Each structure stands twice: as C-alpha cells, then as structure tokens.
Amino acid sequence: MYCTPGKTSFKYLLSVIVIFYMVACSPPRAGRAITEGTTGKYASRPLVSHIYTADPSAHYFDGKIFIYPSHDTATSTTENDNGDHFRMADYRILSMDSIGGKVTDHGVALKVEDVPWASQQLWAPDAAFSQGTYYLYFPAKDKQGLFKIGVATSPKPEGPFTAEKEPLKGTYSIDPAVFRDDDGSFYLYFGGIWGGQLQNWNNNRYDSSAKLRNKDETAILPRVARLSPGMKSLEGEPAEIKITDSNGNLFLEKDNDKRFFEAAWMHKYNGKYYLSYSTGDTHNIVYAIGDNPYGPFKYQGVILKPVDGWTNHHSIIQIGDKWYLFYHDTQLSGKTHLRNVKVTEMKYNSDGTIQPLSAFK
Ligand code: FUB
C-alpha cells in the first residue's frame, strides 16, 4: 500500500514534531525520570533524575547516608552574576543505605513559605545532629533582600523541619556548613561572594556601598563561628578565616584560581583540619590545611576540577574506611541552574594530600 502525501498526513507529521519537542524540552516533574542513559563522558551518574538537585551536603546519620541538597527548579528569570536564576523554593532530602545503593527522595522537608523571616531563594543547606535533634541550616533572602542563615529542627534526619522565627543572629551571606569536632563542639562556616553578598560585610557590619575588591587587594575571606550548645545561636561574632599560600601570605583577589569564593566545607583527617571551597569564577574545588577549626589554613591544591555548569559545590565524608566527595554538575539539563548531585570516591596520598579528581572519564 502506498501513502499519498496530503493534508492529513502533513497534520499528523506536524503533531508528531510538536509532541516530540514538548517532551524533549519540558522541565522534569516529580515522578518523571529524566533519561540519563550511561555515564558517557562523565565519571559518575546523577544520584537522582526525577528532580534537579545541587550543593550536596552529605552526612552519615542513623546508619544511612543523608544528602541535604538544594532543590533546583526551572525559572524564567534571566541568568545573571547575581544568581537570580537560582530561585529554589523548598528542600528535599535524599538518603541511601550505601554508596551505589537505591536513593530515596523523602519529599519536601521545608518550604520557603514556612520560614517566617525568609522571602526567597533557599540556597545550599547543611545539617547537623545533636542530642536527639536534627538541625537544618540554610541561607535565604530576608524580606529586605539580604541573605541570612536560618535553622530548622526535626526529630528525624529527613524532616519535615520546623524553622525558627528569626535567622541566626549575627549571620549573613550564604552556604552554611556545620562541622562537629571530636570534642563535640560545632562550628558554622559560611560565606559566598557576588550574589552571596559576602563583599557587603566588613567586620560583620553590612555596607550596601561596598564593592568587590580590586585585583591587588587581599581576597575576601570565609567566616566561622562556634555554635552555642543549643545549636541555634553563635558564640560570639563570626571570624574571618585566613587562607594563605605556602609562604604564609594571604591570597589576593587576582589569585582567583585559589582564593575563596563560596561553598566552604570542613572535615578532619589524621588530626588535621581540611577547609575546602569553590573558587567560583575559576570553578575549582580546592583545599587548605590547618591545625584548628579557625585556621589559618595553608593552600594545598585542587580536589575537583571544573565540572559541567558554572557552579562547583561539594561535601566530603568518611563512610567506613573510605572517603567520598559529593558534588554536582549539569549533566541532565545542560543548564547552569538545573543541576544534579553525584558522588565519587576520594583518596589521600600518604602525606595527607588529596588526589585530584575529575568529573570526566
Ligand atoms: O545553589 C545556589 C548557589 O550556587 C550556592 O549557594 C552556591 O554555592 C552555588 O552552588
């Protein structure tokens, strides 16, 4: 049988093309898996593909691996250096029994409308466990448009979490990371420049007219404060964390392949304190080593080279006798603000330095 091209078959062809584009270009919805196929050129697979996730803060709680990510969502906001296109409105927590095991999405753990002081942009969170309670630390813009760091609590690691009425007094900027030292003290690391507003905070005071530094000025530094035993306030004012080169000199703004930008993380290995962070506009995850939680920290090198996508953000945890780096890239979407979290093993050399990783094969 032959088919003569006519109006009916043309309409049919047109509908097939339209449906194909609708399916191929629509954002993911919960319950619809994004086809990720094989790892292809990538060293690791996305941990989940039914939602977009980023900024993975991993912890081993209650015999499981919990990941506290940002929940990226599609937006019509135009991409800019302020990060306005990162308009995340809730958090969803992931868990797995072991690396490589099935990943569970525990659903919405906290929504921006349930945070009394916040207006928008739930960016990279972290979590901690102390005396029977789980604490979710998160940045959001307040009603005046300033990023602050809030805390929410739950009896369960996966939430749902209940937010405190006010942000943690004395906090500002973004990317909280909480570190528990061996003596049971908790420390809050935070800060991020550009859209993260850290350049507007000098001596813990807000300066709306402050600008980014010039290339020969010393680089802006991340902040740290010890958390009080109740976990909902800081003990004293945040301190700047000094990060130096091998001669003990602070980095300059122009050292932007090494200086701090955002995404601080702290872990301890063989009694030393490892501060890792993103260099932002040069897209590396790098690390520096110190002798105590406050620093100074001496720069060592790159942990993770640039990934697909503008941002690079990670966490590092030990599970059994192995160490893992959680990170994100944009494998699933190809879009800066629609990211997917991943994990890979991280190894040390015998001198305590970290073997650099690539997100690509
Ligand atoms: O997810 C929003 C922002 O992008 C995070 O706060 C930064 O660390 C970067 O990953």
PDB file of N, CA, C and O in Angstrom, residues 59-86:
ATOM      1  N   HIS A  59      25.921  13.524  55.021  1.00  0.00           N
ATOM      2  CA  HIS A  59      26.216  13.140  56.406  1.00  0.00           C
ATOM      3  C   HIS A  59      25.836  11.685  56.606  1.00  0.00           C
ATOM      4  O   HIS A  59      24.908  11.193  55.959  1.00  0.00           O
ATOM      5  N   TYR A  60      26.534  11.025  57.519  1.00  0.00           N
ATOM      6  CA  TYR A  60      26.176   9.660  57.892  1.00  0.00           C
ATOM      7  C   TYR A  60      25.404   9.750  59.201  1.00  0.00           C
ATOM      8  O   TYR A  60      25.985   9.996  60.258  1.00  0.00           O
ATOM      9  N   PHE A  61      24.083   9.615  59.120  1.00  0.00           N
ATOM     10  CA  PHE A  61      23.205   9.736  60.282  1.00  0.00           C
ATOM     11  C   PHE A  61      22.425   8.434  60.428  1.00  0.00           C
ATOM     12  O   PHE A  61      21.859   7.950  59.433  1.00  0.00           O
ATOM     13  N   ASP A  62      22.332   7.906  61.650  1.00  0.00           N
ATOM     14  CA  ASP A  62      21.384   6.826  61.900  1.00  0.00           C
ATOM     15  C   ASP A  62      21.619   5.630  60.973  1.00  0.00           C
ATOM     16  O   ASP A  62      20.661   4.997  60.497  1.00  0.00           O
ATOM     17  N   GLY A  63      22.891   5.323  60.671  1.00  0.00           N
ATOM     18  CA  GLY A  63      23.222   4.157  59.849  1.00  0.00           C
ATOM     19  C   GLY A  63      22.944   4.326  58.359  1.00  0.00           C
ATOM     20  O   GLY A  63      22.955   3.339  57.613  1.00  0.00           O
ATOM     21  N   LYS A  64      22.674   5.544  57.916  1.00  0.00           N
ATOM     22  CA  LYS A  64      22.410   5.774  56.481  1.00  0.00           C
ATOM     23  C   LYS A  64      23.154   7.011  56.010  1.00  0.00           C
ATOM     24  O   LYS A  64      23.518   7.865  56.819  1.00  0.00           O
ATOM     25  N   ILE A  65      23.269   7.140  54.693  1.00  0.00           N
ATOM     26  CA  ILE A  65      23.859   8.361  54.120  1.00  0.00           C
ATOM     27  C   ILE A  65      22.708   9.307  53.776  1.00  0.00           C
ATOM     28  O   ILE A  65      21.811   8.932  53.004  1.00  0.00           O
ATOM     29  N   PHE A  66      22.734  10.475  54.355  1.00  0.00           N
ATOM     30  CA  PHE A  66      21.721  11.501  54.040  1.00  0.00           C
ATOM     31  C   PHE A  66      22.389  12.611  53.237  1.00  0.00           C
ATOM     32  O   PHE A  66      23.509  13.037  53.559  1.00  0.00           O
ATOM     33  N   ILE A  67      21.672  13.068  52.211  1.00  0.00           N
ATOM     34  CA  ILE A  67      22.187  14.175  51.401  1.00  0.00           C
ATOM     35  C   ILE A  67      21.201  15.329  51.507  1.00  0.00           C
ATOM     36  O   ILE A  67      19.999  15.151  51.257  1.00  0.00           O
ATOM     37  N   TYR A  68      21.740  16.481  51.901  1.00  0.00           N
ATOM     38  CA  TYR A  68      20.942  17.708  52.029  1.00  0.00           C
ATOM     39  C   TYR A  68      21.324  18.608  50.852  1.00  0.00           C
ATOM     40  O   TYR A  68      22.342  19.300  50.904  1.00  0.00           O
ATOM     41  N   PRO A  69      20.552  18.549  49.779  1.00  0.00           N
ATOM     42  CA  PRO A  69      20.884  19.352  48.595  1.00  0.00           C
ATOM     43  C   PRO A  69      19.993  20.579  48.452  1.00  0.00           C
ATOM     44  O   PRO A  69      18.940  20.695  49.082  1.00  0.00           O
ATOM     45  N   SER A  70      20.381  21.492  47.580  1.00  0.00           N
ATOM     46  CA  SER A  70      19.446  22.492  47.087  1.00  0.00           C
ATOM     47  C   SER A  70      18.512  21.772  46.124  1.00  0.00           C
ATOM     48  O   SER A  70      18.905  20.794  45.468  1.00  0.00           O
ATOM     49  N   HIS A  71      17.291  22.254  45.993  1.00  0.00           N
ATOM     50  CA  HIS A  71      16.340  21.673  45.034  1.00  0.00           C
ATOM     51  C   HIS A  71      16.145  22.678  43.896  1.00  0.00           C
ATOM     52  O   HIS A  71      15.347  23.615  44.009  1.00  0.00           O
ATOM     53  N   ASP A  72      16.907  22.466  42.833  1.00  0.00           N
ATOM     54  CA  ASP A  72      16.861  23.398  41.695  1.00  0.00           C
ATOM     55  C   ASP A  72      15.526  23.305  40.967  1.00  0.00           C
ATOM     56  O   ASP A  72      14.983  22.204  40.796  1.00  0.00           O
ATOM     57  N   THR A  73      15.035  24.463  40.524  1.00  0.00           N
ATOM     58  CA  THR A  73      13.770  24.457  39.777  1.00  0.00           C
ATOM     59  C   THR A  73      13.885  25.354  38.556  1.00  0.00           C
ATOM     60  O   THR A  73      14.634  26.330  38.551  1.00  0.00           O
ATOM     61  N   ALA A  74      13.084  25.012  37.556  1.00  0.00           N
ATOM     62  CA  ALA A  74      13.067  25.810  36.326  1.00  0.00           C
ATOM     63  C   ALA A  74      12.496  27.184  36.638  1.00  0.00           C
ATOM     64  O   ALA A  74      11.633  27.321  37.505  1.00  0.00           O
ATOM     65  N   THR A  75      13.018  28.207  35.995  1.00  0.00           N
ATOM     66  CA  THR A  75      12.552  29.567  36.224  1.00  0.00           C
ATOM     67  C   THR A  75      12.710  30.362  34.940  1.00  0.00           C
ATOM     68  O   THR A  75      13.573  30.040  34.109  1.00  0.00           O
ATOM     69  N   SER A  76      11.896  31.399  34.819  1.00  0.00           N
ATOM     70  CA  SER A  76      12.033  32.233  33.618  1.00  0.00           C
ATOM     71  C   SER A  76      13.002  33.390  33.878  1.00  0.00           C
ATOM     72  O   SER A  76      13.266  34.206  33.000  1.00  0.00           O
ATOM     73  N   THR A  77      13.520  33.485  35.133  1.00  0.00           N
ATOM     74  CA  THR A  77      14.449  34.572  35.461  1.00  0.00           C
ATOM     75  C   THR A  77      15.725  34.443  34.627  1.00  0.00           C
ATOM     76  O   THR A  77      16.327  33.372  34.571  1.00  0.00           O
ATOM     77  N   THR A  78      16.128  35.540  34.031  1.00  0.00           N
ATOM     78  CA  THR A  78      17.328  35.513  33.181  1.00  0.00           C
ATOM     79  C   THR A  78      18.580  35.292  34.033  1.00  0.00           C
ATOM     80  O   THR A  78      18.707  35.849  35.122  1.00  0.00           O
ATOM     81  N   GLU A  79      19.495  34.493  33.495  1.00  0.00           N
ATOM     82  CA  GLU A  79      20.743  34.188  34.200  1.00  0.00           C
ATOM     83  C   GLU A  79      21.574  35.458  34.355  1.00  0.00           C
ATOM     84  O   GLU A  79      21.722  36.230  33.407  1.00  0.00           O
ATOM     85  N   ASN A  80      22.103  35.703  35.571  1.00  0.00           N
ATOM     86  CA  ASN A  80      22.984  36.856  35.779  1.00  0.00           C
ATOM     87  C   ASN A  80      24.011  36.543  36.863  1.00  0.00           C
ATOM     88  O   ASN A  80      23.923  35.505  37.537  1.00  0.00           O
ATOM     89  N   ASP A  81      24.992  37.441  37.052  1.00  0.00           N
ATOM     90  CA  ASP A  81      26.073  37.208  38.016  1.00  0.00           C
ATOM     91  C   ASP A  81      25.580  37.235  39.461  1.00  0.00           C
ATOM     92  O   ASP A  81      26.301  36.850  40.382  1.00  0.00           O
ATOM     93  N   ASN A  82      24.370  37.749  39.661  1.00  0.00           N
ATOM     94  CA  ASN A  82      23.790  37.814  40.998  1.00  0.00           C
ATOM     95  C   ASN A  82      23.161  36.486  41.401  1.00  0.00           C
ATOM     96  O   ASN A  82      22.745  36.318  42.543  1.00  0.00           O
ATOM     97  N   GLY A  83      23.053  35.562  40.464  1.00  0.00           N
ATOM     98  CA  GLY A  83      22.441  34.269  40.761  1.00  0.00           C
ATOM     99  C   GLY A  83      20.932  34.335  40.925  1.00  0.00           C
ATOM    100  O   GLY A  83      20.341  33.471  41.574  1.00  0.00           O
ATOM    101  N   ASP A  84      20.290  35.356  40.313  1.00  0.00           N
ATOM    102  CA  ASP A  84      18.834  35.488  40.451  1.00  0.00           C
ATOM    103  C   ASP A  84      18.085  34.297  39.855  1.00  0.00           C
ATOM    104  O   ASP A  84      16.921  34.065  40.182  1.00  0.00           O
ATOM    105  N   HIS A  85      18.744  33.575  38.958  1.00  0.00           N
ATOM    106  CA  HIS A  85      18.086  32.426  38.319  1.00  0.00           C
ATOM    107  C   HIS A  85      18.043  31.207  39.238  1.00  0.00           C
ATOM    108  O   HIS A  85      17.387  30.227  38.923  1.00  0.00           O
ATOM    109  N   PHE A  86      18.750  31.271  40.363  1.00  0.00           N
ATOM    110  CA  PHE A  86      18.661  30.185  41.352  1.00  0.00           C
ATOM    111  C   PHE A  86      17.523  30.538  42.314  1.00  0.00           C
ATOM    112  O   PHE A  86      17.736  31.181  43.337  1.00  0.00           O
TER     113      PHE A  86
END
